[in-house]
PDB file of C-alpha atoms in Angstrom:
ATOM      1  CA  UNK A  29      -1.098 -29.220 -47.929  1.00 72.00           C
ATOM      2  CA  UNK A  30      -4.761 -30.394 -47.938  1.00 83.00           C
ATOM      3  CA  UNK A  31      -7.697 -28.395 -46.925  1.00 81.00           C
ATOM      4  CA  UNK A  32      -8.019 -30.098 -43.429  1.00 84.00           C
ATOM      5  CA  UNK A  33      -4.450 -29.194 -42.720  1.00 88.00           C
ATOM      6  CA  UNK A  34      -5.015 -25.481 -43.814  1.00 89.00           C
ATOM      7  CA  UNK A  35      -8.068 -25.104 -41.816  1.00 90.00           C
ATOM      8  CA  UNK A  36      -6.360 -26.872 -38.871  1.00 89.00           C
ATOM      9  CA  UNK A  37      -3.133 -24.524 -39.119  1.00 90.00           C
ATOM     10  CA  UNK A  38      -5.443 -21.529 -39.384  1.00 91.00           C
ATOM     11  CA  UNK A  39      -7.457 -22.657 -36.259  1.00 90.00           C
ATOM     12  CA  UNK A  40      -4.141 -23.289 -34.419  1.00 91.00           C
ATOM     13  CA  UNK A  41      -3.082 -19.776 -35.175  1.00 91.00           C
ATOM     14  CA  UNK A  42      -6.251 -18.264 -34.144  1.00 92.00           C
ATOM     15  CA  UNK A  43      -6.312 -20.130 -30.919  1.00 93.00           C
ATOM     16  CA  UNK A  44      -2.551 -19.041 -30.224  1.00 92.00           C
ATOM     17  CA  UNK A  45      -3.529 -15.418 -30.796  1.00 91.00           C
ATOM     18  CA  UNK A  46      -6.757 -15.915 -28.281  1.00 93.00           C
ATOM     19  CA  UNK A  47      -4.546 -17.392 -25.722  1.00 94.00           C
ATOM     20  CA  UNK A  48      -2.288 -14.465 -25.881  1.00 93.00           C
ATOM     21  CA  UNK A  49      -5.027 -12.003 -25.614  1.00 94.00           C
ATOM     22  CA  UNK A  50      -6.643 -14.203 -22.570  1.00 94.00           C
ATOM     23  CA  UNK A  51      -2.948 -13.917 -20.845  1.00 94.00           C
ATOM     24  CA  UNK A  52      -2.901 -10.102 -21.413  1.00 94.00           C
ATOM     25  CA  UNK A  53      -6.510  -9.474 -20.178  1.00 94.00           C
ATOM     26  CA  UNK A  54      -5.595 -11.583 -17.067  1.00 94.00           C
ATOM     27  CA  UNK A  55      -2.560  -9.591 -16.351  1.00 95.00           C
ATOM     28  CA  UNK A  56      -4.589  -6.357 -16.868  1.00 94.00           C
ATOM     29  CA  UNK A  57      -7.309  -7.619 -14.631  1.00 93.00           C
ATOM     30  CA  UNK A  58      -4.572  -8.542 -11.884  1.00 91.00           C
ATOM     31  CA  UNK A  59      -3.257  -4.895 -12.165  1.00 90.00           C
ATOM     32  CA  UNK A  60      -6.770  -3.478 -11.936  1.00 90.00           C
ATOM     33  CA  UNK A  61      -7.453  -5.710  -8.602  1.00 86.00           C
ATOM     34  CA  UNK A  62      -4.121  -4.247  -7.033  1.00 82.00           C
ATOM     35  CA  UNK A  63      -5.051  -0.633  -7.795  1.00 84.00           C
ATOM     36  CA  UNK A  64      -8.551  -1.006  -6.352  1.00 80.00           C
ATOM     37  CA  UNK A  65      -7.258  -2.731  -3.454  1.00 72.00           C
ATOM     38  CA  UNK A  66      -4.621   0.089  -3.108  1.00 69.00           C
ATOM     39  CA  UNK A  67      -7.467   2.661  -3.242  1.00 73.00           C
ATOM     40  CA  UNK A  68      -9.469   0.961  -0.722  1.00 64.00           C
ATOM     41  CA  UNK A  69      -6.634   0.965   1.566  1.00 59.00           C
ATOM     42  CA  UNK A  70      -6.010   4.597   1.262  1.00 66.00           C
ATOM     43  CA  UNK A  71      -9.689   5.444   1.889  1.00 65.00           C
ATOM     44  CA  UNK A  72      -9.760   3.353   5.083  1.00 55.00           C
ATOM     45  CA  UNK A  73      -6.445   4.661   6.124  1.00 60.00           C
ATOM     46  CA  UNK A  74      -7.383   8.192   5.452  1.00 64.00           C
ATOM     47  CA  UNK A  75     -10.873   7.796   7.422  1.00 61.00           C
ATOM     48  CA  UNK A  76      -9.096   6.034  10.518  1.00 61.00           C
ATOM     49  CA  UNK A  77      -6.415   8.838  10.538  1.00 66.00           C
ATOM     50  CA  UNK A  78      -8.946  11.558  10.706  1.00 67.00           C
ATOM     51  CA  UNK A  79     -10.534   9.737  13.508  1.00 65.00           C
ATOM     52  CA  UNK A  80      -7.383   9.087  15.452  1.00 78.00           C
ATOM     53  CA  UNK A  81      -6.138  12.608  15.168  1.00 82.00           C
ATOM     54  CA  UNK A  82      -8.415  13.310  18.333  1.00 80.00           C
ATOM     55  CA  UNK A  83      -6.357  10.879  20.328  1.00 83.00           C
ATOM     56  CA  UNK A  84      -3.201  12.931  20.072  1.00 90.00           C
ATOM     57  CA  UNK A  85      -2.430  15.572  22.675  1.00 92.00           C
ATOM     58  CA  UNK A  86      -0.196  18.314  20.965  1.00 92.00           C
ATOM     59  CA  UNK A  87       1.888  18.748  24.059  1.00 93.00           C
ATOM     60  CA  UNK A  88       2.671  14.951  24.814  1.00 93.00           C
ATOM     61  CA  UNK A  89       5.138  12.730  23.601  1.00 92.00           C
ATOM     62  CA  UNK A  90       4.534   9.393  21.920  1.00 93.00           C
ATOM     63  CA  UNK A  91       6.630   6.129  21.516  1.00 91.00           C
ATOM     64  CA  UNK A  92       6.843   4.445  18.041  1.00 90.00           C
ATOM     65  CA  UNK A  93       4.505   1.688  19.323  1.00 91.00           C
ATOM     66  CA  UNK A  94       1.756   4.037  20.145  1.00 91.00           C
ATOM     67  CA  UNK A  95       2.179   5.772  17.053  1.00 90.00           C
ATOM     68  CA  UNK A  96       2.046   2.485  14.882  1.00 88.00           C
ATOM     69  CA  UNK A  97      -1.241   1.738  16.769  1.00 87.00           C
ATOM     70  CA  UNK A  98      -2.710   5.075  16.035  1.00 86.00           C
ATOM     71  CA  UNK A  99      -1.608   5.183  12.283  1.00 85.00           C
ATOM     72  CA  UNK A 100      -2.572   1.296  11.932  1.00 81.00           C
ATOM     73  CA  UNK A 101       0.710   0.552  10.570  1.00 85.00           C
ATOM     74  CA  UNK A 102       3.477  -1.576  11.496  1.00 88.00           C
ATOM     75  CA  UNK A 103       6.298  -0.540  14.204  1.00 91.00           C
ATOM     76  CA  UNK A 104       9.059  -0.687  11.631  1.00 91.00           C
ATOM     77  CA  UNK A 105       7.253   1.501   9.287  1.00 87.00           C
ATOM     78  CA  UNK A 106       7.063   4.346  12.208  1.00 89.00           C
ATOM     79  CA  UNK A 107      10.788   3.699  12.660  1.00 89.00           C
ATOM     80  CA  UNK A 108      11.653   3.905   9.076  1.00 88.00           C
ATOM     81  CA  UNK A 109       9.594   7.407   8.955  1.00 87.00           C
ATOM     82  CA  UNK A 110      11.728   8.425  11.842  1.00 89.00           C
ATOM     83  CA  UNK A 111      15.103   7.436  10.467  1.00 87.00           C
ATOM     84  CA  UNK A 112      14.541   9.037   7.159  1.00 87.00           C
ATOM     85  CA  UNK A 113      13.008  12.311   8.571  1.00 86.00           C
ATOM     86  CA  UNK A 114       9.645  11.923   7.451  1.00 86.00           C
ATOM     87  CA  UNK A 115       8.333  12.087  10.962  1.00 88.00           C
ATOM     88  CA  UNK A 116      10.156  14.354  13.428  1.00 89.00           C
ATOM     89  CA  UNK A 117      11.678  12.603  16.785  1.00 87.00           C
ATOM     90  CA  UNK A 118      12.938  13.818  19.800  1.00 84.00           C
ATOM     91  CA  UNK A 119      15.635  11.435  21.607  1.00 79.00           C
ATOM     92  CA  UNK A 120      14.551  11.052  25.269  1.00 72.00           C
ATOM     93  CA  UNK A 121      15.472   8.878  28.366  1.00 66.00           C
ATOM     94  CA  UNK A 122      19.368   9.120  28.126  1.00 64.00           C
ATOM     95  CA  UNK A 123      19.459   9.043  24.316  1.00 65.00           C
ATOM     96  CA  UNK A 124      17.842   5.433  24.077  1.00 64.00           C
ATOM     97  CA  UNK A 125      14.377   5.917  22.892  1.00 74.00           C
ATOM     98  CA  UNK A 126      13.048   8.248  20.358  1.00 80.00           C
ATOM     99  CA  UNK A 127       9.859  10.048  21.068  1.00 90.00           C
ATOM    100  CA  UNK A 128       7.472  11.942  18.722  1.00 92.00           C
ATOM    101  CA  UNK A 129       5.795  15.176  19.985  1.00 93.00           C
ATOM    102  CA  UNK A 130       2.068  15.295  19.609  1.00 93.00           C
ATOM    103  CA  UNK A 131       1.978  18.448  17.486  1.00 93.00           C
ATOM    104  CA  UNK A 132       4.563  16.840  15.113  1.00 92.00           C
ATOM    105  CA  UNK A 133       2.537  13.586  14.873  1.00 90.00           C
ATOM    106  CA  UNK A 134      -0.720  15.699  14.283  1.00 89.00           C
ATOM    107  CA  UNK A 135       0.908  17.524  11.461  1.00 87.00           C
ATOM    108  CA  UNK A 136       2.325  14.290  10.135  1.00 85.00           C
ATOM    109  CA  UNK A 137      -1.212  12.680  10.232  1.00 83.00           C
ATOM    110  CA  UNK A 138      -3.076  15.742   8.626  1.00 80.00           C
ATOM    111  CA  UNK A 139      -0.457  15.726   5.782  1.00 77.00           C
ATOM    112  CA  UNK A 140      -1.171  12.007   5.041  1.00 60.00           C
ATOM    113  CA  UNK A 141      -4.537  12.576   3.889  1.00 45.00           C
TER     114      UNK A 141
END
């Protein structure tokens, strides 16, 4: 092998190593971006929940649509919380609609912070 071929081979190996390092750094950067986004969402959600607790009357019943608006989440998320028992519900209106007692909702909201 000539000197030029050796230099080219070494350079090629070096570049491959650099490309791997760049790929790893990009992956790490993407992970960090996701983590920061998640932290921002949690902060905003925590602030909005704290403000929205005042909208809830502990004696009233609320449907999943209203709860989803107050918590700024999708209706299906609230339904899942109800199905899994994370959020207590009472069946009203001949067993058709699930309702959430305000005091249970407040307890749930204050536990989310």
